[in-house]
Structure formats: C-alpha cells, structure tokens
Coordinates of C-alpha atoms and ligand atoms in Angstrom, one line a residue:
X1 CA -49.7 -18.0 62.7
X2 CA -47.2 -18.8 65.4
X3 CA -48.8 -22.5 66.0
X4 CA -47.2 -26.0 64.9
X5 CA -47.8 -29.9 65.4
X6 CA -45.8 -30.6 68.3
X7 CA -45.1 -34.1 67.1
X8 CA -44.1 -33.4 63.3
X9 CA -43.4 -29.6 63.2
X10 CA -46.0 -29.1 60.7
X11 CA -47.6 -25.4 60.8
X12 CA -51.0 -24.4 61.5
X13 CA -52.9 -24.6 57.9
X14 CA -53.8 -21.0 56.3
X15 CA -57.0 -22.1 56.1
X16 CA -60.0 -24.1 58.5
X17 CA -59.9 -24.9 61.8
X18 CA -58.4 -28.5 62.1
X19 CA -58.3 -29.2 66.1
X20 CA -55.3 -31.7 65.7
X21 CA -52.5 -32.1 63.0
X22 CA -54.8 -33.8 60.4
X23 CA -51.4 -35.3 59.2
X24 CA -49.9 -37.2 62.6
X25 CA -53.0 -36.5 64.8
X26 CA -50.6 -34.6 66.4
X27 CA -51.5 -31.6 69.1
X28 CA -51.0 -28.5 68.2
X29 CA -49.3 -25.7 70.1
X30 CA -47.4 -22.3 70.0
X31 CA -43.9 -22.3 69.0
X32 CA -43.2 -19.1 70.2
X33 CA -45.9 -18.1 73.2
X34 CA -47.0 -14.5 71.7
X35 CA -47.0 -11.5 74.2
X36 CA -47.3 -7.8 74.0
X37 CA -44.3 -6.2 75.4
X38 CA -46.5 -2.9 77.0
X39 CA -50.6 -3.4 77.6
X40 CA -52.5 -0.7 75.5
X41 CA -54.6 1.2 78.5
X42 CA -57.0 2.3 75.7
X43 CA -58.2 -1.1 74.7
X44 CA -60.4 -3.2 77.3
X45 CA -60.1 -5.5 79.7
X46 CA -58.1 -8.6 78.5
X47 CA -57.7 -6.6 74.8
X48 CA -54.7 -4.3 76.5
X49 CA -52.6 -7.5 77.0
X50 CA -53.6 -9.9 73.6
X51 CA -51.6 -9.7 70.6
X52 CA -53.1 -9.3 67.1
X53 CA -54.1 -13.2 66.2
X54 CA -53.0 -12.9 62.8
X55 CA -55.2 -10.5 60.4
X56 CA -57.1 -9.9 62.5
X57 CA -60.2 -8.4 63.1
X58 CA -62.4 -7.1 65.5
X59 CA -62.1 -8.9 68.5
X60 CA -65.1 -10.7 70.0
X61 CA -66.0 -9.6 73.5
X62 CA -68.4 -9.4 76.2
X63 CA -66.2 -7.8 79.1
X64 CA -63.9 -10.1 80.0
X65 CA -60.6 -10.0 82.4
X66 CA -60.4 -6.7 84.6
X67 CA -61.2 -9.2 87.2
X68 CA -61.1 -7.7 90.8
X69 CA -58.2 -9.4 93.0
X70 CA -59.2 -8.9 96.8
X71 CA -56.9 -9.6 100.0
X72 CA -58.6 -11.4 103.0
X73 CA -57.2 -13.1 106.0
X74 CA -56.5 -17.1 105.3
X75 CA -54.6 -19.2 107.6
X76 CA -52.9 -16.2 109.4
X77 CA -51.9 -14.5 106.3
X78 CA -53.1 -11.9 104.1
X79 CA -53.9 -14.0 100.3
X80 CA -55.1 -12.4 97.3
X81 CA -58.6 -13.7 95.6
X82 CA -58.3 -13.3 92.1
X83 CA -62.5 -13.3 91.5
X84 CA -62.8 -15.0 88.0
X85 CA -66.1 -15.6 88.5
X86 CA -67.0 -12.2 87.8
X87 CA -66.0 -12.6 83.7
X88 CA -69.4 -12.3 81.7
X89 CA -70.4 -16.2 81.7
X90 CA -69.4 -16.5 85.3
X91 CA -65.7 -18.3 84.6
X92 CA -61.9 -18.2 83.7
X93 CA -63.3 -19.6 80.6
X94 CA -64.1 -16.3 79.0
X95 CA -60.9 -15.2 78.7
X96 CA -60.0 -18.0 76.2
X97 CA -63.5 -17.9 74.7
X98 CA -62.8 -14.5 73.7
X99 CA -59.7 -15.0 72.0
X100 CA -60.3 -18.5 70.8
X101 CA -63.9 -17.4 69.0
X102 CA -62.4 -13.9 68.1
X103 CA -59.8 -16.6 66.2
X104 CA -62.7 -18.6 64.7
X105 CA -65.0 -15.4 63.7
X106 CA -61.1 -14.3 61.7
X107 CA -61.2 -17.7 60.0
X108 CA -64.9 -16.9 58.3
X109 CA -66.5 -19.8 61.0
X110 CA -70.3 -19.6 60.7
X111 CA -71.0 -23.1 62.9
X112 CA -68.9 -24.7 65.3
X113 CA -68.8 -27.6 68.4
X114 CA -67.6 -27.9 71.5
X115 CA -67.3 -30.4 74.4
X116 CA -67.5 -29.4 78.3
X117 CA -68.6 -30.5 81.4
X118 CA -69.9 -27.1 81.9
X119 CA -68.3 -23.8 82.3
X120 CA -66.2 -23.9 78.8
X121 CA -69.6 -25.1 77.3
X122 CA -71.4 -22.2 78.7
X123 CA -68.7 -19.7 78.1
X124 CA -68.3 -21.2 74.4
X125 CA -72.2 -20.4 73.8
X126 CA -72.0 -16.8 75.4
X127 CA -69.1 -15.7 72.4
X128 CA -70.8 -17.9 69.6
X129 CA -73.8 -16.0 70.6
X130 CA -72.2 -12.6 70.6
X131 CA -70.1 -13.7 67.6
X132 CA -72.9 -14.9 65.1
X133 CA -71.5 -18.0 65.5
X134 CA -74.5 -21.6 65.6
X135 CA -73.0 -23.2 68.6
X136 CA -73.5 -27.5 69.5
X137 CA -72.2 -28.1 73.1
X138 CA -71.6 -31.7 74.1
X139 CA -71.8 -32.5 77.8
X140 CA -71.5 -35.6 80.2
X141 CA -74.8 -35.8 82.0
X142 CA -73.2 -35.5 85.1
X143 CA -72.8 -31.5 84.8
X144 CA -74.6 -29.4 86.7
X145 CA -78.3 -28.2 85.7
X146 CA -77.2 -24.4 85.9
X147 CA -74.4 -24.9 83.8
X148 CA -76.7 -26.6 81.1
X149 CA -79.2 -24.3 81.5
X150 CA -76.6 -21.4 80.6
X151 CA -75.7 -23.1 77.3
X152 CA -79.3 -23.5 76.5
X153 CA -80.1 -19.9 77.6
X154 CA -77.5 -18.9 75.1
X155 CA -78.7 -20.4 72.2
X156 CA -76.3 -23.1 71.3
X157 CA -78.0 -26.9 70.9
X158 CA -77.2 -28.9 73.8
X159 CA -76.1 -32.5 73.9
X160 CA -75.9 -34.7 76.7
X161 CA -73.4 -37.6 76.5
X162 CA -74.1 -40.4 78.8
X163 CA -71.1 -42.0 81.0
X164 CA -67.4 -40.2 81.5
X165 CA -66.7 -36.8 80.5
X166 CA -64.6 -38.2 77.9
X167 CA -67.4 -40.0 76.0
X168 CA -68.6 -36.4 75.2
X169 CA -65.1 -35.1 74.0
X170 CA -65.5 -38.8 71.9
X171 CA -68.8 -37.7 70.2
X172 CA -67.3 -34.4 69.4
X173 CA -64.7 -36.1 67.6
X174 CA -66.5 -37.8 65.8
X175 CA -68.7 -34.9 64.5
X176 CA -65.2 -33.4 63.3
X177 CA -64.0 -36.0 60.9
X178 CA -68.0 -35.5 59.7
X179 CA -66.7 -32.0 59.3
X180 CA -67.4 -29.7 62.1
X181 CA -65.2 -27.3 63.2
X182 CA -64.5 -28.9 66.6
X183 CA -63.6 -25.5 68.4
X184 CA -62.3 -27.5 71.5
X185 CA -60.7 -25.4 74.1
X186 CA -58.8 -29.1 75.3
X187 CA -57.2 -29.4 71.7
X188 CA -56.8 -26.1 70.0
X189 CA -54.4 -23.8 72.1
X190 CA -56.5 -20.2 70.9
X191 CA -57.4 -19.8 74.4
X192 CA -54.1 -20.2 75.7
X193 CA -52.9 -16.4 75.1
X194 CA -56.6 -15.6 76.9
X195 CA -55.5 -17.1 79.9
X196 CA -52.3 -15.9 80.1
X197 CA -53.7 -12.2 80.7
X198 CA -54.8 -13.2 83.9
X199 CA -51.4 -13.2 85.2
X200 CA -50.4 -9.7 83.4
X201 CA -53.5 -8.3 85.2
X202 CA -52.8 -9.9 88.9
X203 CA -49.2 -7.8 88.4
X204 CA -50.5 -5.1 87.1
X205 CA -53.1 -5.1 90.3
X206 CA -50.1 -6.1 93.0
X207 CA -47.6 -4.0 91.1
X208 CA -44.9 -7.0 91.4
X209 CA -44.6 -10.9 90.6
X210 CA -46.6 -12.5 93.4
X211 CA -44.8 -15.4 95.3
X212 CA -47.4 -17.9 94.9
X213 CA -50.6 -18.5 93.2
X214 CA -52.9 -21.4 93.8
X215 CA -55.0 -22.8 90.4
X216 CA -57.4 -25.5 90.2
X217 CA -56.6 -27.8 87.5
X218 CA -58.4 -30.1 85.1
X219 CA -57.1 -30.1 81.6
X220 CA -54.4 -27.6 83.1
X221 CA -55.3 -24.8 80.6
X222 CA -55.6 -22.0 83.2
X223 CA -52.3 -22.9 84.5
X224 CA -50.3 -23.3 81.5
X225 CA -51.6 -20.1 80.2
X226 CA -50.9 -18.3 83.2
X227 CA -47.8 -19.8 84.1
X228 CA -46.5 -18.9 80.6
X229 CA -48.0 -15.4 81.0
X230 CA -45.7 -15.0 83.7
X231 CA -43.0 -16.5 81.7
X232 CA -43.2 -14.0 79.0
X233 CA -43.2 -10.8 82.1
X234 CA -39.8 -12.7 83.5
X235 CA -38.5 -12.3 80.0
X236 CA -39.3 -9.1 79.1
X237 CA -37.6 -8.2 82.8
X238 CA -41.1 -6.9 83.9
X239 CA -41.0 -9.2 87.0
X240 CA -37.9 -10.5 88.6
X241 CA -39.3 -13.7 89.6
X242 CA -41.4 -16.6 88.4
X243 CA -44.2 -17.3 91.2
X244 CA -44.4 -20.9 92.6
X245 CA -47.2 -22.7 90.2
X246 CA -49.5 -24.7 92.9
X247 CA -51.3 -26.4 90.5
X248 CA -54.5 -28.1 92.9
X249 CA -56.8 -31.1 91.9
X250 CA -59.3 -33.6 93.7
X251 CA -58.6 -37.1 95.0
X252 CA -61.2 -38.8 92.7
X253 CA -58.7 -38.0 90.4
X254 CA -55.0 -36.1 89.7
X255 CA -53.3 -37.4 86.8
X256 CA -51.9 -34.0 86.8
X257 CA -50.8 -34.6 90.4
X258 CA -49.6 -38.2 89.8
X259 CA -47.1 -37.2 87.1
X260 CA -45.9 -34.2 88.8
X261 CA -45.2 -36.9 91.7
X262 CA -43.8 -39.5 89.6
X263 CA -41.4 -36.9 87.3
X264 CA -41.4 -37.2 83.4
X265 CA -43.3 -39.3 80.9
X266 CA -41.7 -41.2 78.3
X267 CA -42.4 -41.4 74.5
X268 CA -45.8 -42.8 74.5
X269 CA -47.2 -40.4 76.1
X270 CA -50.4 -39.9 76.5
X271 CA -50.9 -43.5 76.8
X272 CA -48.8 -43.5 80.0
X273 CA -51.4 -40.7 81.5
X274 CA -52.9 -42.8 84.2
X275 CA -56.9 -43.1 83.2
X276 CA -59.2 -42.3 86.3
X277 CA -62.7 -44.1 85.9
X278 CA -64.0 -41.1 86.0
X279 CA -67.5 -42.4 86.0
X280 CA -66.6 -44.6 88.9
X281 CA -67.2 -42.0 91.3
X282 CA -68.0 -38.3 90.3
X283 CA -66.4 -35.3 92.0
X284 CA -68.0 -32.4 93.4
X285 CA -65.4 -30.5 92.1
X286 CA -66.5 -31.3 88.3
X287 CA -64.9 -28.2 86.5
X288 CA -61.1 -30.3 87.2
X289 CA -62.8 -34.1 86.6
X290 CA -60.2 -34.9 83.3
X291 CA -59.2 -38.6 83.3
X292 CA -56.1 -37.8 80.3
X293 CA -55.6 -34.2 80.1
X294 CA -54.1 -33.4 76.7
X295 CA -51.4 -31.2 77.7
X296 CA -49.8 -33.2 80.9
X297 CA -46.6 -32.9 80.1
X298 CA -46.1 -29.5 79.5
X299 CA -48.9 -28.7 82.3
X300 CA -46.3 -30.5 84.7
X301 CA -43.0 -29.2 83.1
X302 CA -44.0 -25.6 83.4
X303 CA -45.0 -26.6 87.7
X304 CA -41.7 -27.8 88.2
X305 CA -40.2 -24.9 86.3
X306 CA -41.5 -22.3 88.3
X307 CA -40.5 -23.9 91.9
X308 CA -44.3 -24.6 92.5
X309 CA -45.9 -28.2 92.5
X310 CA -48.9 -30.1 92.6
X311 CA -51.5 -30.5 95.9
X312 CA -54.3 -33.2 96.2
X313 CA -57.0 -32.3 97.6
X314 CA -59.4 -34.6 99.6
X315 CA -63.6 -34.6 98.5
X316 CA -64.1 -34.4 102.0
X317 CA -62.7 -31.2 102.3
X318 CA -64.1 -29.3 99.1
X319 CA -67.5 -28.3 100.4
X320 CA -65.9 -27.0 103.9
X321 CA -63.8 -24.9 101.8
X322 CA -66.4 -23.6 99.7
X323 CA -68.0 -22.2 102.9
X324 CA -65.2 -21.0 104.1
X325 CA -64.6 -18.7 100.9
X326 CA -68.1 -17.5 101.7
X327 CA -67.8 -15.9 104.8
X328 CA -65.3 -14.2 103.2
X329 CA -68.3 -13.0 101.0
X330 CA -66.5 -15.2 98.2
X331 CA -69.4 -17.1 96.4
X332 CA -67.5 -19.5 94.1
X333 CA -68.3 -23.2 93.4
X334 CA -67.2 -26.5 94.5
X335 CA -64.3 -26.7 91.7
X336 CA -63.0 -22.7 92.9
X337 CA -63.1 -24.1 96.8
X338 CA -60.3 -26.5 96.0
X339 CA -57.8 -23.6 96.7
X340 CA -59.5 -23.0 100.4
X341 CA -57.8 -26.4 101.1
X342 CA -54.7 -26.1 99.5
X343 CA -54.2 -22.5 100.9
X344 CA -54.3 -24.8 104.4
X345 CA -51.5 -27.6 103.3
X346 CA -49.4 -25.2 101.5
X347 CA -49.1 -21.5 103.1
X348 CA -46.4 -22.2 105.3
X349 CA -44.2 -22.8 102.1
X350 CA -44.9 -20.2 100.0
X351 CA -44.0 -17.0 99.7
X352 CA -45.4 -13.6 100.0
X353 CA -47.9 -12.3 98.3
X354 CA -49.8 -15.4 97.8
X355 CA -52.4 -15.5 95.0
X356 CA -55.5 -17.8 94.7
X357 CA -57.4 -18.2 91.5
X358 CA -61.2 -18.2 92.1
X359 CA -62.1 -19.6 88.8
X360 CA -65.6 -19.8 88.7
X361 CA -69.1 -18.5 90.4
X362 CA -71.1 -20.2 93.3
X363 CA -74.8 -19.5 91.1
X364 CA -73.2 -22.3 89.2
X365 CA -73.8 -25.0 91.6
X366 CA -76.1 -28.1 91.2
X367 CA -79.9 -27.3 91.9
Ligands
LIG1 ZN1 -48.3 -33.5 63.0

C-alpha cells in the first residue's frame, strides 16, 4: 500500500487498521496519490475512476458518485450544481465510505468506530451495514436529530458525546488504544481517493477542467481529495488547467481560512492551528464546525496551489442562501448553502465554468 507516516516515513503496516503511526503518532497519508489513467465505463459509479486498494476485493457499494451536475442562473452567470446529496446516505461522504470500508472489509474488519457530527457517521453506518461490518458512531450532541436517526436506522450503536465535537473524536480515541479499529475518516486517508472521483466525474460531465469550484470545508477532506483528483487529470494531460480551489467555511469558525490568510505553519504544527471554542457558539452550518482539522496544512497548500483561496462566510447569511438554492429546486442543508454566499463574494473573480459542490441533502436538517 501506497500510504506512509508523514512525520517518520514509516509505511502503512501489512496488517490492522492503526488510524495513526502507532510509532510517532504520526498522520498518515499517500505518498504517491493513486489514479487510474482511463475510467472503466463498465464498472459503476465512482468504481470507473478508483484504483485497485491493494488485493483487493469486491468493492463495497450502495450507488455512489454518478452524481447529476446541473447549471442554473447565480449572480448573472450560468454555475454548475454538483448535487452530492443525491449519493445513497444523502452526502459527499459516501464516496469515501465506499472506498474507506471497501479497505476495511479487504483487511478482514468484522467491528469498527467512528466519530462524526453527522453525515460521515451516517454514511459510515450505511457501508458497515452493507459491508457486514458492527458499526459504534460517536457524536457531539449538538448534531442534528435526522442525522442521528440515520445512524440508528442503519444499525450501528450510537453514542452521544456531550460538549465540542472534538470531545467525541476524544472518546473514539480512546476506544482505539482499548483496541478498536477507529475507522476515522479525519485520520485515516482511505477516503481520500473516494473523493477525488468527484472531480474526474464533474470533467467527465463538462467535458473540460472547470475554472472554479466552490467546496465547503470542515476537516477539508472533500477539498483535498478533489483538489488532488484534479491534480492527477493535470498530470496525465487530461485537463490543461487546475481550477481555482475556493475552499468556503463559517465565521463561528475557519481555522482553515485563518491559515490560508496568515500563509504557512511552522514545525509544531498542529499546535499552531488556532482552536475555535467550538462549543461557545454552535454553527448552523455543523457538517464544517472542526476546531483543528488534521490535515490544515496540506488542505491550505493544495488552495494556494491551484490559484483558488479561502472565503468566510457570515451565519447570518447561511440560512438566506439555503433558500436561495431552493428556488432553484436545490434542497441541500445549512452546511451545502455556504456556497450560495460565497458564489455572491467571489463570481466576479473566477473563471468560467464555475462549479459549486452541493455536499449534502436538505431532509437532513434539524427537526
Ligand atoms: Zn510515524
């Protein structure tokens, strides 16, 4: 496997599912992103774009990817909606989900946990559920009751955390060094290749790079997997240009944003991450809420990279763009409306044809 400690260079292990470098603590990453140099049109959905993970096996699925990518009129210009709320749990998430549990189902996994504040908890019970796979989901209590209800409805135990969303991703933890296989889609970078399919598709679907594309971001996942997607097409000399990245989060907090703005981090990293009290105030954006997300640096690198850069969003202006996006018959959730706003403050910049990532569906709102 293609996957080392980015701190001491030590490979994956052959065997289990460690979620960090069980040597330095270390995160663990791809050393060279894998990419298939032509889709296969017979396999489906995001299958045509995924390389083999390893020895593998049967991949895990449920539909995934083939999302639709629909033009409407925003802000005077025509703007793609890449409709990622139409995967099988209702979120981007599947993609990874598929490819992270087909990894775990390859590995001989029988029980595994995961933390979330709701859609990669949901999504990670779907595939455990269609994998075989007994599923423990750890969630702040301030996710949404839909969201919780899908993980429930799905069959995986449900845990609610009080406080921050990182007190969850704590009590994971510490069910790992009980020894769980902590399938976190923050640590482990399985899902990574997932994502990235979502930018072969929107090319496929345009027929050329686009100029822009818009993507909410917590942990930056979806954005570094995309963004590296594109990469490997600009490589390969199957697009001539990389798109401008516009990586968008909320005011109640963009640590993403902030170190975009402030340029790079130094060694101690992730230490120097600023740390939003992010039970202070809660935002109704909660799929991007991520007070230290793990993979800042490269999140940001990859932004700058690509030309593109980071927008802040105000709360004020989340909701109003959430009901913009529906009269556009667009029914996402608060977290997906982010790009509404951002579409506003950046349009003028960006060039043609402008993609926005609609990560995740409006019947996951709060009851
Ligand atoms: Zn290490």
């Amino acid at each position: 496997m293609n996957i080392a400690c980015l701190d001491c260079g030590r490979p994956y292990p052959d065997t289990g599912v460690p979620y960090h470098c069980p040597t330095c603590d270390g995160l663990y990453d791809f050393v060279e992103f894998p990419f298939v140099e032509t889709a296969d049109p017979n396999k489906p959905g995001i299958w045509r774009y995924v390389p083999s993970l390893g020895d593998n096996p049967k991949f895990v699925s449920l539909g995934e990817g083939n999302t639709p990518l629909i033009s409407a009129d925003a802000f005077g210009r025509k703007v793609y909606f890449k409709c990622e709320y139409a995967n099988p749990s209702g979120s981007f998430k599947d993609r990874g989900s598929a490819t992270l549990i087909t990894y775990l189902k390859a590995r001989g996994v029988t029980e595994a946990i995961e933390d979330s504040s709701g859609n990669a908890g949901a999504s990670f019970a779907a595939y455990a559920a269609r994998a075989g796979i007994t599923a423990k989901v750890y969630v702040p209590e301030h996710s949404s009751g839909p969201k919780r209800k899908q993980i429930e409805f799905f069959g995986a135990e449900l845990v609610v955390i009080p406080g921050p969303r990182s007190n969850a991703a704590e009590s994971a933890r510490k069910a790992a060094e009980g020894g769980m296989v902590y399938a976190s889609h923050a640590y482990l970078p399985f899902n990574l290749p997932g994502y990235a399919t979502c930018a072969y598709e929107i090319v496929d679907q345009l027929g050329q790079a686009p100029g822009a594309v818009l993507i909410p971001a917590g942990q930056g996942g979806l954005l570094l997997g995309m963004s590296r997607g594109f990469l490997s097409l600009l490589h390969t000399g199957r697009i001539d240009r990389m798109p401008a990245i516009i990586g968008v989060q909320s005011s109640v907090g963009a640590p993403l944003a902030e170190l975009f703005n402030k340029g790079m981090v130094d060694q101690n990293y992730p230490n120097k991450v600023p740390t939003y009290t992010e039970s202070a105030r809660a935002s109704v954006a909660e799929g991007v809420q991520v007070g230290s997300p793990l993979r800042a640096e490269a999140v940001v690198n990859i932004t700058r990279e690509s030309g593109g850069r980071f927008v802040i969003v105000d709360e004020e202006y989340i909701l109003s763009g959430r009901d913009a996006l529906a009269r556009l018959g667009f029914y996402v959730e608060p977290t997906s409306a982010l790009v509404w706003r951002a579409l506003n403050e950046t349009i003028s910049e960006l060039s043609d044809p402008v993609v926005a990532i609609l990560t995740g569906s409006g019947y996951k709102v709060r009851t």
